[in-house]
Structures are given as C-alpha cells and as structure tokens.
PDB file of C-alpha atoms in Angstrom:
ATOM      1  CA  UNK A  29      -7.251 -15.762 -67.934  1.00  0.00           C
ATOM      2  CA  UNK A  30      -5.047 -13.028 -67.365  1.00  0.00           C
ATOM      3  CA  UNK A  31      -4.886 -13.995 -63.658  1.00  0.00           C
ATOM      4  CA  UNK A  32      -3.848 -17.407 -64.509  1.00  0.00           C
ATOM      5  CA  UNK A  33      -0.948 -16.047 -67.017  1.00  0.00           C
ATOM      6  CA  UNK A  34       0.155 -13.716 -64.465  1.00  0.00           C
ATOM      7  CA  UNK A  35       0.232 -16.567 -61.856  1.00  0.00           C
ATOM      8  CA  UNK A  36       2.122 -18.897 -64.269  1.00  0.00           C
ATOM      9  CA  UNK A  37       4.893 -16.112 -64.884  1.00  0.00           C
ATOM     10  CA  UNK A  38       5.230 -15.581 -61.335  1.00  0.00           C
ATOM     11  CA  UNK A  39       5.781 -19.267 -60.619  1.00  0.00           C
ATOM     12  CA  UNK A  40       8.370 -19.611 -63.581  1.00  0.00           C
ATOM     13  CA  UNK A  41      10.224 -16.282 -61.981  1.00  0.00           C
ATOM     14  CA  UNK A  42      10.223 -17.987 -58.371  1.00  0.00           C
ATOM     15  CA  UNK A  43      11.850 -21.125 -59.901  1.00  0.00           C
ATOM     16  CA  UNK A  44      14.297 -19.372 -61.804  1.00  0.00           C
ATOM     17  CA  UNK A  45      15.421 -17.179 -58.765  1.00  0.00           C
ATOM     18  CA  UNK A  46      15.464 -20.435 -56.546  1.00  0.00           C
ATOM     19  CA  UNK A  47      17.671 -22.332 -59.168  1.00  0.00           C
ATOM     20  CA  UNK A  48      20.056 -19.140 -59.408  1.00  0.00           C
ATOM     21  CA  UNK A  49      20.341 -19.309 -55.580  1.00  0.00           C
ATOM     22  CA  UNK A  50      20.895 -22.981 -55.441  1.00  0.00           C
ATOM     23  CA  UNK A  51      23.571 -22.665 -58.353  1.00  0.00           C
ATOM     24  CA  UNK A  52      25.595 -20.024 -56.304  1.00  0.00           C
ATOM     25  CA  UNK A  53      25.496 -22.363 -53.282  1.00  0.00           C
ATOM     26  CA  UNK A  54      26.274 -25.291 -55.141  1.00  0.00           C
ATOM     27  CA  UNK A  55      29.339 -23.946 -56.901  1.00  0.00           C
ATOM     28  CA  UNK A  56      30.671 -22.866 -53.223  1.00  0.00           C
ATOM     29  CA  UNK A  57      29.817 -26.335 -51.924  1.00  0.00           C
ATOM     30  CA  UNK A  58      31.451 -27.931 -54.967  1.00  0.00           C
ATOM     31  CA  UNK A  59      34.537 -25.680 -54.625  1.00  0.00           C
ATOM     32  CA  UNK A  60      35.028 -26.694 -51.063  1.00  0.00           C
ATOM     33  CA  UNK A  61      34.533 -30.473 -51.734  1.00  0.00           C
ATOM     34  CA  UNK A  62      36.669 -30.298 -54.852  1.00  0.00           C
ATOM     35  CA  UNK A  63      39.358 -33.030 -55.542  1.00  0.00           C
ATOM     36  CA  UNK A  64      41.798 -30.217 -56.263  1.00  0.00           C
ATOM     37  CA  UNK A  65      41.836 -29.870 -52.555  1.00  0.00           C
ATOM     38  CA  UNK A  66      44.075 -32.035 -50.359  1.00  0.00           C
ATOM     39  CA  UNK A  67      42.973 -33.796 -47.688  1.00  0.00           C
ATOM     40  CA  UNK A  68      45.134 -32.001 -45.426  1.00  0.00           C
ATOM     41  CA  UNK A  69      43.678 -28.672 -46.240  1.00  0.00           C
ATOM     42  CA  UNK A  70      40.103 -30.075 -46.193  1.00  0.00           C
ATOM     43  CA  UNK A  71      41.073 -31.194 -42.484  1.00  0.00           C
ATOM     44  CA  UNK A  72      41.331 -27.591 -41.661  1.00  0.00           C
ATOM     45  CA  UNK A  73      37.584 -26.727 -42.532  1.00  0.00           C
ATOM     46  CA  UNK A  74      36.714 -27.875 -39.156  1.00  0.00           C
ATOM     47  CA  UNK A  75      38.397 -24.874 -37.695  1.00  0.00           C
ATOM     48  CA  UNK A  76      38.253 -22.364 -40.496  1.00  0.00           C
ATOM     49  CA  UNK A  77      34.558 -22.859 -41.515  1.00  0.00           C
ATOM     50  CA  UNK A  78      34.956 -21.647 -45.082  1.00  0.00           C
ATOM     51  CA  UNK A  79      31.345 -21.808 -46.305  1.00  0.00           C
ATOM     52  CA  UNK A  80      29.848 -20.089 -43.049  1.00  0.00           C
ATOM     53  CA  UNK A  81      32.585 -17.411 -43.229  1.00  0.00           C
ATOM     54  CA  UNK A  82      32.084 -16.462 -46.955  1.00  0.00           C
ATOM     55  CA  UNK A  83      28.321 -16.492 -46.545  1.00  0.00           C
ATOM     56  CA  UNK A  84      28.704 -14.068 -43.539  1.00  0.00           C
ATOM     57  CA  UNK A  85      30.890 -11.790 -45.848  1.00  0.00           C
ATOM     58  CA  UNK A  86      27.814 -11.942 -48.454  1.00  0.00           C
ATOM     59  CA  UNK A  87      30.039 -13.960 -50.968  1.00  0.00           C
ATOM     60  CA  UNK A  88      28.257 -14.672 -54.417  1.00  0.00           C
ATOM     61  CA  UNK A  89      29.534 -16.199 -57.404  1.00  0.00           C
ATOM     62  CA  UNK A  90      29.289 -13.167 -59.610  1.00  0.00           C
ATOM     63  CA  UNK A  91      31.193 -10.953 -57.444  1.00  0.00           C
ATOM     64  CA  UNK A  92      34.702  -9.137 -58.061  1.00  0.00           C
ATOM     65  CA  UNK A  93      36.680 -10.593 -55.216  1.00  0.00           C
ATOM     66  CA  UNK A  94      40.286  -9.600 -54.049  1.00  0.00           C
ATOM     67  CA  UNK A  95      42.056 -11.766 -51.417  1.00  0.00           C
ATOM     68  CA  UNK A  96      45.024 -10.003 -50.054  1.00  0.00           C
ATOM     69  CA  UNK A  97      48.043 -12.146 -49.263  1.00  0.00           C
ATOM     70  CA  UNK A  98      46.906 -15.408 -50.304  1.00  0.00           C
ATOM     71  CA  UNK A  99      50.095 -17.091 -48.987  1.00  0.00           C
ATOM     72  CA  UNK A 100      49.846 -20.899 -49.760  1.00  0.00           C
ATOM     73  CA  UNK A 101      46.364 -20.376 -51.328  1.00  0.00           C
ATOM     74  CA  UNK A 102      44.234 -22.160 -49.019  1.00  0.00           C
ATOM     75  CA  UNK A 103      41.229 -20.076 -49.580  1.00  0.00           C
ATOM     76  CA  UNK A 104      42.118 -19.471 -53.097  1.00  0.00           C
ATOM     77  CA  UNK A 105      41.344 -23.152 -53.551  1.00  0.00           C
ATOM     78  CA  UNK A 106      37.832 -22.287 -52.670  1.00  0.00           C
ATOM     79  CA  UNK A 107      37.407 -18.898 -54.186  1.00  0.00           C
ATOM     80  CA  UNK A 108      38.909 -19.431 -57.730  1.00  0.00           C
ATOM     81  CA  UNK A 109      36.448 -22.417 -58.724  1.00  0.00           C
ATOM     82  CA  UNK A 110      33.597 -20.788 -56.873  1.00  0.00           C
ATOM     83  CA  UNK A 111      33.921 -17.542 -59.004  1.00  0.00           C
ATOM     84  CA  UNK A 112      35.375 -19.169 -62.186  1.00  0.00           C
ATOM     85  CA  UNK A 113      33.276 -18.304 -65.113  1.00  0.00           C
ATOM     86  CA  UNK A 114      30.649 -15.985 -63.279  1.00  0.00           C
ATOM     87  CA  UNK A 115      32.857 -13.704 -61.220  1.00  0.00           C
ATOM     88  CA  UNK A 116      36.315 -12.144 -61.066  1.00  0.00           C
ATOM     89  CA  UNK A 117      39.204 -13.203 -58.339  1.00  0.00           C
ATOM     90  CA  UNK A 118      42.234 -10.993 -57.797  1.00  0.00           C
ATOM     91  CA  UNK A 119      44.847 -12.379 -55.570  1.00  0.00           C
ATOM     92  CA  UNK A 120      46.845  -9.217 -54.228  1.00  0.00           C
ATOM     93  CA  UNK A 121      50.204 -10.847 -53.134  1.00  0.00           C
ATOM     94  CA  UNK A 122      53.859  -9.885 -52.482  1.00  0.00           C
ATOM     95  CA  UNK A 123      55.682  -9.335 -55.512  1.00  0.00           C
ATOM     96  CA  UNK A 124      58.699 -11.079 -57.069  1.00  0.00           C
ATOM     97  CA  UNK A 125      61.599  -8.588 -55.957  1.00  0.00           C
ATOM     98  CA  UNK A 126      64.053 -10.309 -58.143  1.00  0.00           C
ATOM     99  CA  UNK A 127      66.030 -11.033 -54.928  1.00  0.00           C
ATOM    100  CA  UNK A 128      66.276 -14.595 -52.862  1.00  0.00           C
ATOM    101  CA  UNK A 129      63.812 -12.986 -50.133  1.00  0.00           C
ATOM    102  CA  UNK A 130      60.589 -14.079 -48.548  1.00  0.00           C
ATOM    103  CA  UNK A 131      58.336 -11.968 -50.971  1.00  0.00           C
ATOM    104  CA  UNK A 132      59.760 -13.598 -54.012  1.00  0.00           C
ATOM    105  CA  UNK A 133      59.803 -17.021 -52.895  1.00  0.00           C
ATOM    106  CA  UNK A 134      55.965 -16.800 -51.666  1.00  0.00           C
ATOM    107  CA  UNK A 135      54.981 -15.149 -55.084  1.00  0.00           C
ATOM    108  CA  UNK A 136      56.777 -18.047 -56.944  1.00  0.00           C
ATOM    109  CA  UNK A 137      55.263 -20.662 -54.858  1.00  0.00           C
ATOM    110  CA  UNK A 138      51.621 -19.130 -55.431  1.00  0.00           C
ATOM    111  CA  UNK A 139      52.383 -18.913 -59.157  1.00  0.00           C
ATOM    112  CA  UNK A 140      53.448 -22.484 -59.353  1.00  0.00           C
ATOM    113  CA  UNK A 141      50.137 -23.590 -57.371  1.00  0.00           C
ATOM    114  CA  UNK A 142      47.975 -21.407 -59.856  1.00  0.00           C
ATOM    115  CA  UNK A 143      49.510 -23.213 -62.804  1.00  0.00           C
ATOM    116  CA  UNK A 144      48.923 -26.549 -61.454  1.00  0.00           C
ATOM    117  CA  UNK A 145      45.412 -26.884 -62.036  1.00  0.00           C
ATOM    118  CA  UNK A 146      42.830 -25.444 -64.432  1.00  0.00           C
ATOM    119  CA  UNK A 147      40.501 -24.339 -61.507  1.00  0.00           C
ATOM    120  CA  UNK A 148      42.808 -21.348 -60.970  1.00  0.00           C
ATOM    121  CA  UNK A 149      43.294 -20.416 -64.690  1.00  0.00           C
ATOM    122  CA  UNK A 150      41.047 -17.307 -64.174  1.00  0.00           C
ATOM    123  CA  UNK A 151      42.827 -15.761 -61.317  1.00  0.00           C
ATOM    124  CA  UNK A 152      44.470 -12.473 -61.681  1.00  0.00           C
ATOM    125  CA  UNK A 153      47.740 -11.641 -59.807  1.00  0.00           C
ATOM    126  CA  UNK A 154      48.290  -8.180 -58.607  1.00  0.00           C
ATOM    127  CA  UNK A 155      51.376  -6.904 -56.705  1.00  0.00           C
ATOM    128  CA  UNK A 156      50.940  -5.923 -52.902  1.00  0.00           C
ATOM    129  CA  UNK A 157      53.222  -4.438 -50.236  1.00  0.00           C
ATOM    130  CA  UNK A 158      51.572  -3.862 -46.890  1.00  0.00           C
ATOM    131  CA  UNK A 159      53.299  -0.805 -45.977  1.00  0.00           C
ATOM    132  CA  UNK A 160      53.186   0.811 -49.357  1.00  0.00           C
ATOM    133  CA  UNK A 161      50.241   1.973 -51.345  1.00  0.00           C
ATOM    134  CA  UNK A 162      49.244  -0.923 -53.549  1.00  0.00           C
ATOM    135  CA  UNK A 163      46.551  -1.335 -56.162  1.00  0.00           C
ATOM    136  CA  UNK A 164      44.714  -4.388 -55.085  1.00  0.00           C
ATOM    137  CA  UNK A 165      42.367  -4.393 -57.944  1.00  0.00           C
ATOM    138  CA  UNK A 166      41.258  -1.359 -60.109  1.00  0.00           C
ATOM    139  CA  UNK A 167      39.828   1.344 -57.865  1.00  0.00           C
ATOM    140  CA  UNK A 168      36.130   1.185 -57.241  1.00  0.00           C
ATOM    141  CA  UNK A 169      35.501  -2.391 -58.864  1.00  0.00           C
ATOM    142  CA  UNK A 170      35.494  -4.831 -55.984  1.00  0.00           C
ATOM    143  CA  UNK A 171      32.562  -6.234 -54.313  1.00  0.00           C
ATOM    144  CA  UNK A 172      34.420  -7.939 -51.690  1.00  0.00           C
ATOM    145  CA  UNK A 173      38.017  -7.687 -50.271  1.00  0.00           C
ATOM    146  CA  UNK A 174      39.199 -10.464 -47.936  1.00  0.00           C
ATOM    147  CA  UNK A 175      42.105 -11.082 -45.699  1.00  0.00           C
ATOM    148  CA  UNK A 176      42.510 -14.293 -43.803  1.00  0.00           C
ATOM    149  CA  UNK A 177      45.063 -14.526 -40.640  1.00  0.00           C
ATOM    150  CA  UNK A 178      47.340 -11.791 -41.979  1.00  0.00           C
ATOM    151  CA  UNK A 179      47.071  -8.616 -39.581  1.00  0.00           C
ATOM    152  CA  UNK A 180      49.577  -9.909 -37.126  1.00  0.00           C
ATOM    153  CA  UNK A 181      52.226  -9.950 -40.101  1.00  0.00           C
ATOM    154  CA  UNK A 182      51.678  -6.362 -41.236  1.00  0.00           C
ATOM    155  CA  UNK A 183      51.820  -4.519 -37.832  1.00  0.00           C
ATOM    156  CA  UNK A 184      49.685  -1.452 -37.062  1.00  0.00           C
ATOM    157  CA  UNK A 185      51.237   0.722 -39.803  1.00  0.00           C
ATOM    158  CA  UNK A 186      50.854  -2.018 -42.226  1.00  0.00           C
ATOM    159  CA  UNK A 187      47.198  -2.650 -41.530  1.00  0.00           C
ATOM    160  CA  UNK A 188      46.565   1.028 -41.628  1.00  0.00           C
ATOM    161  CA  UNK A 189      47.841   1.001 -45.358  1.00  0.00           C
ATOM    162  CA  UNK A 190      46.113  -2.298 -46.172  1.00  0.00           C
ATOM    163  CA  UNK A 191      42.630  -0.975 -45.017  1.00  0.00           C
ATOM    164  CA  UNK A 192      43.280   2.243 -47.019  1.00  0.00           C
ATOM    165  CA  UNK A 193      44.151   0.089 -50.023  1.00  0.00           C
ATOM    166  CA  UNK A 194      41.078  -2.072 -49.469  1.00  0.00           C
ATOM    167  CA  UNK A 195      38.795   1.126 -49.382  1.00  0.00           C
ATOM    168  CA  UNK A 196      40.107   2.556 -52.594  1.00  0.00           C
ATOM    169  CA  UNK A 197      39.597  -1.033 -54.500  1.00  0.00           C
ATOM    170  CA  UNK A 198      35.905  -1.422 -53.158  1.00  0.00           C
ATOM    171  CA  UNK A 199      32.726  -0.091 -54.727  1.00  0.00           C
ATOM    172  CA  UNK A 200      30.611   1.902 -52.636  1.00  0.00           C
ATOM    173  CA  UNK A 201      28.545  -0.597 -50.410  1.00  0.00           C
ATOM    174  CA  UNK A 202      31.432  -3.089 -51.021  1.00  0.00           C
ATOM    175  CA  UNK A 203      32.805  -5.160 -48.043  1.00  0.00           C
ATOM    176  CA  UNK A 204      35.775  -5.807 -46.351  1.00  0.00           C
ATOM    177  CA  UNK A 205      36.069  -9.178 -44.698  1.00  0.00           C
ATOM    178  CA  UNK A 206      38.630  -9.879 -42.025  1.00  0.00           C
ATOM    179  CA  UNK A 207      39.444 -13.030 -40.110  1.00  0.00           C
ATOM    180  CA  UNK A 208      42.523 -12.806 -37.685  1.00  0.00           C
ATOM    181  CA  UNK A 209      44.009 -14.367 -34.548  1.00  0.00           C
ATOM    182  CA  UNK A 210      42.301 -12.484 -31.826  1.00  0.00           C
ATOM    183  CA  UNK A 211      44.220 -11.253 -29.059  1.00  0.00           C
ATOM    184  CA  UNK A 212      42.409 -11.080 -25.513  1.00  0.00           C
ATOM    185  CA  UNK A 213      41.714  -7.522 -24.617  1.00  0.00           C
ATOM    186  CA  UNK A 214      43.295  -8.401 -21.209  1.00  0.00           C
ATOM    187  CA  UNK A 215      46.738  -8.691 -22.951  1.00  0.00           C
ATOM    188  CA  UNK A 216      48.996  -6.101 -24.595  1.00  0.00           C
ATOM    189  CA  UNK A 217      50.615  -8.412 -26.823  1.00  0.00           C
ATOM    190  CA  UNK A 218      50.786 -12.312 -27.972  1.00  0.00           C
ATOM    191  CA  UNK A 219      52.770 -13.365 -30.724  1.00  0.00           C
ATOM    192  CA  UNK A 220      50.851 -13.980 -33.869  1.00  0.00           C
ATOM    193  CA  UNK A 221      47.618 -12.285 -32.601  1.00  0.00           C
ATOM    194  CA  UNK A 222      45.961  -8.961 -32.975  1.00  0.00           C
ATOM    195  CA  UNK A 223      43.624  -6.939 -31.160  1.00  0.00           C
ATOM    196  CA  UNK A 224      39.897  -6.721 -32.350  1.00  0.00           C
ATOM    197  CA  UNK A 225      39.318  -3.440 -30.868  1.00  0.00           C
ATOM    198  CA  UNK A 226      42.417  -2.208 -32.578  1.00  0.00           C
ATOM    199  CA  UNK A 227      41.342  -3.636 -35.902  1.00  0.00           C
ATOM    200  CA  UNK A 228      38.027  -1.950 -35.641  1.00  0.00           C
ATOM    201  CA  UNK A 229      39.462   1.283 -34.910  1.00  0.00           C
ATOM    202  CA  UNK A 230      41.690   1.277 -37.741  1.00  0.00           C
ATOM    203  CA  UNK A 231      39.005   0.263 -40.291  1.00  0.00           C
ATOM    204  CA  UNK A 232      36.813   2.990 -39.146  1.00  0.00           C
ATOM    205  CA  UNK A 233      39.632   5.351 -39.476  1.00  0.00           C
ATOM    206  CA  UNK A 234      39.987   4.356 -43.057  1.00  0.00           C
ATOM    207  CA  UNK A 235      36.577   5.053 -43.610  1.00  0.00           C
ATOM    208  CA  UNK A 236      34.765   1.840 -43.307  1.00  0.00           C
ATOM    209  CA  UNK A 237      31.628   1.227 -41.164  1.00  0.00           C
ATOM    210  CA  UNK A 238      31.560  -1.933 -38.946  1.00  0.00           C
ATOM    211  CA  UNK A 239      28.572  -3.902 -40.170  1.00  0.00           C
ATOM    212  CA  UNK A 240      28.806  -6.943 -38.291  1.00  0.00           C
ATOM    213  CA  UNK A 241      30.990  -9.318 -36.170  1.00  0.00           C
ATOM    214  CA  UNK A 242      30.839 -13.145 -35.875  1.00  0.00           C
ATOM    215  CA  UNK A 243      31.998 -15.767 -33.763  1.00  0.00           C
ATOM    216  CA  UNK A 244      31.916 -18.447 -36.371  1.00  0.00           C
ATOM    217  CA  UNK A 245      35.878 -18.958 -36.003  1.00  0.00           C
ATOM    218  CA  UNK A 246      36.058 -18.512 -32.360  1.00  0.00           C
ATOM    219  CA  UNK A 247      37.878 -20.921 -29.999  1.00  0.00           C
ATOM    220  CA  UNK A 248      37.220 -20.540 -26.424  1.00  0.00           C
ATOM    221  CA  UNK A 249      39.901 -23.007 -25.707  1.00  0.00           C
ATOM    222  CA  UNK A 250      42.551 -20.688 -26.912  1.00  0.00           C
ATOM    223  CA  UNK A 251      43.989 -18.191 -24.317  1.00  0.00           C
ATOM    224  CA  UNK A 252      46.647 -16.774 -26.648  1.00  0.00           C
ATOM    225  CA  UNK A 253      49.385 -17.696 -24.105  1.00  0.00           C
ATOM    226  CA  UNK A 254      51.558 -20.189 -25.713  1.00  0.00           C
ATOM    227  CA  UNK A 255      55.435 -20.664 -25.813  1.00  0.00           C
ATOM    228  CA  UNK A 256      55.767 -20.149 -29.609  1.00  0.00           C
ATOM    229  CA  UNK A 257      52.747 -17.763 -30.041  1.00  0.00           C
ATOM    230  CA  UNK A 258      49.946 -18.783 -32.227  1.00  0.00           C
ATOM    231  CA  UNK A 259      52.294 -21.167 -34.029  1.00  0.00           C
ATOM    232  CA  UNK A 260      52.256 -23.251 -31.039  1.00  0.00           C
ATOM    233  CA  UNK A 261      48.753 -24.461 -32.073  1.00  0.00           C
ATOM    234  CA  UNK A 262      47.805 -26.453 -35.187  1.00  0.00           C
ATOM    235  CA  UNK A 263      48.369 -26.646 -37.992  1.00  0.00           C
ATOM    236  CA  UNK A 264      51.949 -25.374 -37.295  1.00  0.00           C
ATOM    237  CA  UNK A 265      52.659 -27.234 -34.040  1.00  0.00           C
ATOM    238  CA  UNK A 266      55.988 -25.544 -33.676  1.00  0.00           C
ATOM    239  CA  UNK A 267      56.805 -27.440 -30.348  1.00  0.00           C
ATOM    240  CA  UNK A 268      57.109 -30.578 -32.335  1.00  0.00           C
ATOM    241  CA  UNK A 269      55.971 -33.530 -30.257  1.00  0.00           C
ATOM    242  CA  UNK A 270      56.131 -31.601 -27.187  1.00  0.00           C
ATOM    243  CA  UNK A 271      52.745 -31.206 -25.399  1.00  0.00           C
ATOM    244  CA  UNK A 272      51.466 -32.128 -28.818  1.00  0.00           C
ATOM    245  CA  UNK A 273      48.293 -34.022 -27.665  1.00  0.00           C
ATOM    246  CA  UNK A 274      47.624 -30.788 -25.493  1.00  0.00           C
ATOM    247  CA  UNK A 275      47.855 -28.402 -28.275  1.00  0.00           C
ATOM    248  CA  UNK A 276      45.963 -30.488 -30.851  1.00  0.00           C
ATOM    249  CA  UNK A 277      43.183 -30.668 -28.263  1.00  0.00           C
ATOM    250  CA  UNK A 278      43.083 -26.761 -28.203  1.00  0.00           C
ATOM    251  CA  UNK A 279      42.661 -26.770 -31.804  1.00  0.00           C
ATOM    252  CA  UNK A 280      43.444 -23.805 -34.258  1.00  0.00           C
ATOM    253  CA  UNK A 281      43.491 -20.250 -32.886  1.00  0.00           C
ATOM    254  CA  UNK A 282      40.500 -18.045 -31.596  1.00  0.00           C
ATOM    255  CA  UNK A 283      39.721 -15.999 -34.402  1.00  0.00           C
ATOM    256  CA  UNK A 284      37.687 -12.653 -35.021  1.00  0.00           C
ATOM    257  CA  UNK A 285      35.672 -12.253 -37.958  1.00  0.00           C
ATOM    258  CA  UNK A 286      34.908  -8.843 -38.967  1.00  0.00           C
ATOM    259  CA  UNK A 287      32.703  -7.413 -41.700  1.00  0.00           C
ATOM    260  CA  UNK A 288      33.137  -3.806 -42.755  1.00  0.00           C
ATOM    261  CA  UNK A 289      31.148  -1.873 -45.337  1.00  0.00           C
ATOM    262  CA  UNK A 290      32.320   1.059 -47.620  1.00  0.00           C
ATOM    263  CA  UNK A 291      29.799   3.687 -47.185  1.00  0.00           C
ATOM    264  CA  UNK A 292      27.468   4.283 -50.258  1.00  0.00           C
ATOM    265  CA  UNK A 293      27.682   8.277 -49.636  1.00  0.00           C
TER     266      UNK A 293
END
C-alpha cells in the first residue's frame, strides 16, 4: 500500500513539474506571438531568434532580469509580458537630462511606449550611463543582465564600465548575456561592429567567467564591410534603394551571442 501511495505522489510531483515548465515556455511563446508586437517587429524574429537566444541565456519567467539600454523596446516587448506577474524586469536606460539631447529623447520615447500597453505595467526603469557607474538594479539582486546590439555604441571604456555595473547588479551565479554585431577578427574596425575576443577579455577582466557561446544569431553572409557600416544592412538600410536587394539578401548582421557567469565564490 505504501508503495502505491509513494508512486502516486511521485506521479503528481512529476505532472506538477512538467506543468510548471510548460507554463514558463508558454509565457515566452505567448509574449513573442502577442498582439502588442507589430508585424514589423515580429518580422525581425527571423534574424534575432528571441526564444532560442533567451533560452540559451537560461531565461525563466520568475527571474529578476535587467535589460541594459532597451532603446526602442524590441526585446522589452518580449521580456515584459513573459516576466509579468512572476518575475521582475528592470529597464536600465539613458536618463532624461532635461535637455533636448539623444538621452532625453530616447528615455521619453521608451516611457511613452511603456505607458501604451498594460503588458509593460510592471517594468521598472533605472538610470544608466555607459561611461559612469550606474545602479542597473539593486546590487546582488539580478538573475540575468542582458544587452542587445549595444557594445559598439559604448566604446571600449564604456563597455568596461557596463560590465562592471552588470557584475555588481548580479547575484553570485547570475548570468550576463551579450548579443552584438561581430567584428571579424581579421579586421581592426568596421562601423557598428565589436570584437568578440575583446568583449570576452573585458568581461573576464570585470570578474566574469565565459560559460558558453552560441551561433544562434550568426550570419555568414555578412562580412562587415559595407559603405555605411552595419546600418547598411536591414532593418536600417541606410543606402535606401541603392543595392537594396543585395543587402536584403544578406539580412541582418552577423552577431556574437555570449553567456557569462558571475562566480559563486
């Protein structure tokens, strides 16, 4: 009789665990498919692979997550509903300086977006500047810190500071996830691209360990040598109609996808 009871309890536990796992994946799937996302943004999924990327970083719907420099909120549209009600999302973004500059315009645009739909109602904004020490989230509270296609904007000194800030925000064992336009190691520079080896070196200097790399966002068609840098490619297509089909055929940039871990000791 005891064996039957134990077997029944084990079955219930396994069903519960399976249901919880399915719930987590369903929330991410639902967020990606949500009506709050425009068709234009959904069209980028082909190149940005949001589900595979977030799963590679170990995303779970009950985590405390920081997205650094959300910009127009492309990933925020996915993270916010996937975490709503079960986790926490901090958007560490450029502050409103009180001046008519890029930082203020970007912050106001993001705030307007967040106020446009209830899926964003639990997002918490913090102030972030790439070359100044910034509290991305309360120290030691984040499970996952993410940045997408931003390193090239910050430059070497900025990246060093950002990685230091991410290290402070993360719990021991927490993950820093980086996606960035990848500079071929054969090139010294290309506008809008960043060296993978340099990014790894800088993260390790900040105290992180490289846990894994992924080619989920790789694009072998992109050689990084374009007239207007990475912005020659979609979605920007800075040359307009000039060679448009050529650059559409290449697609979005070749990207590194790097997973770093804050040591537990």
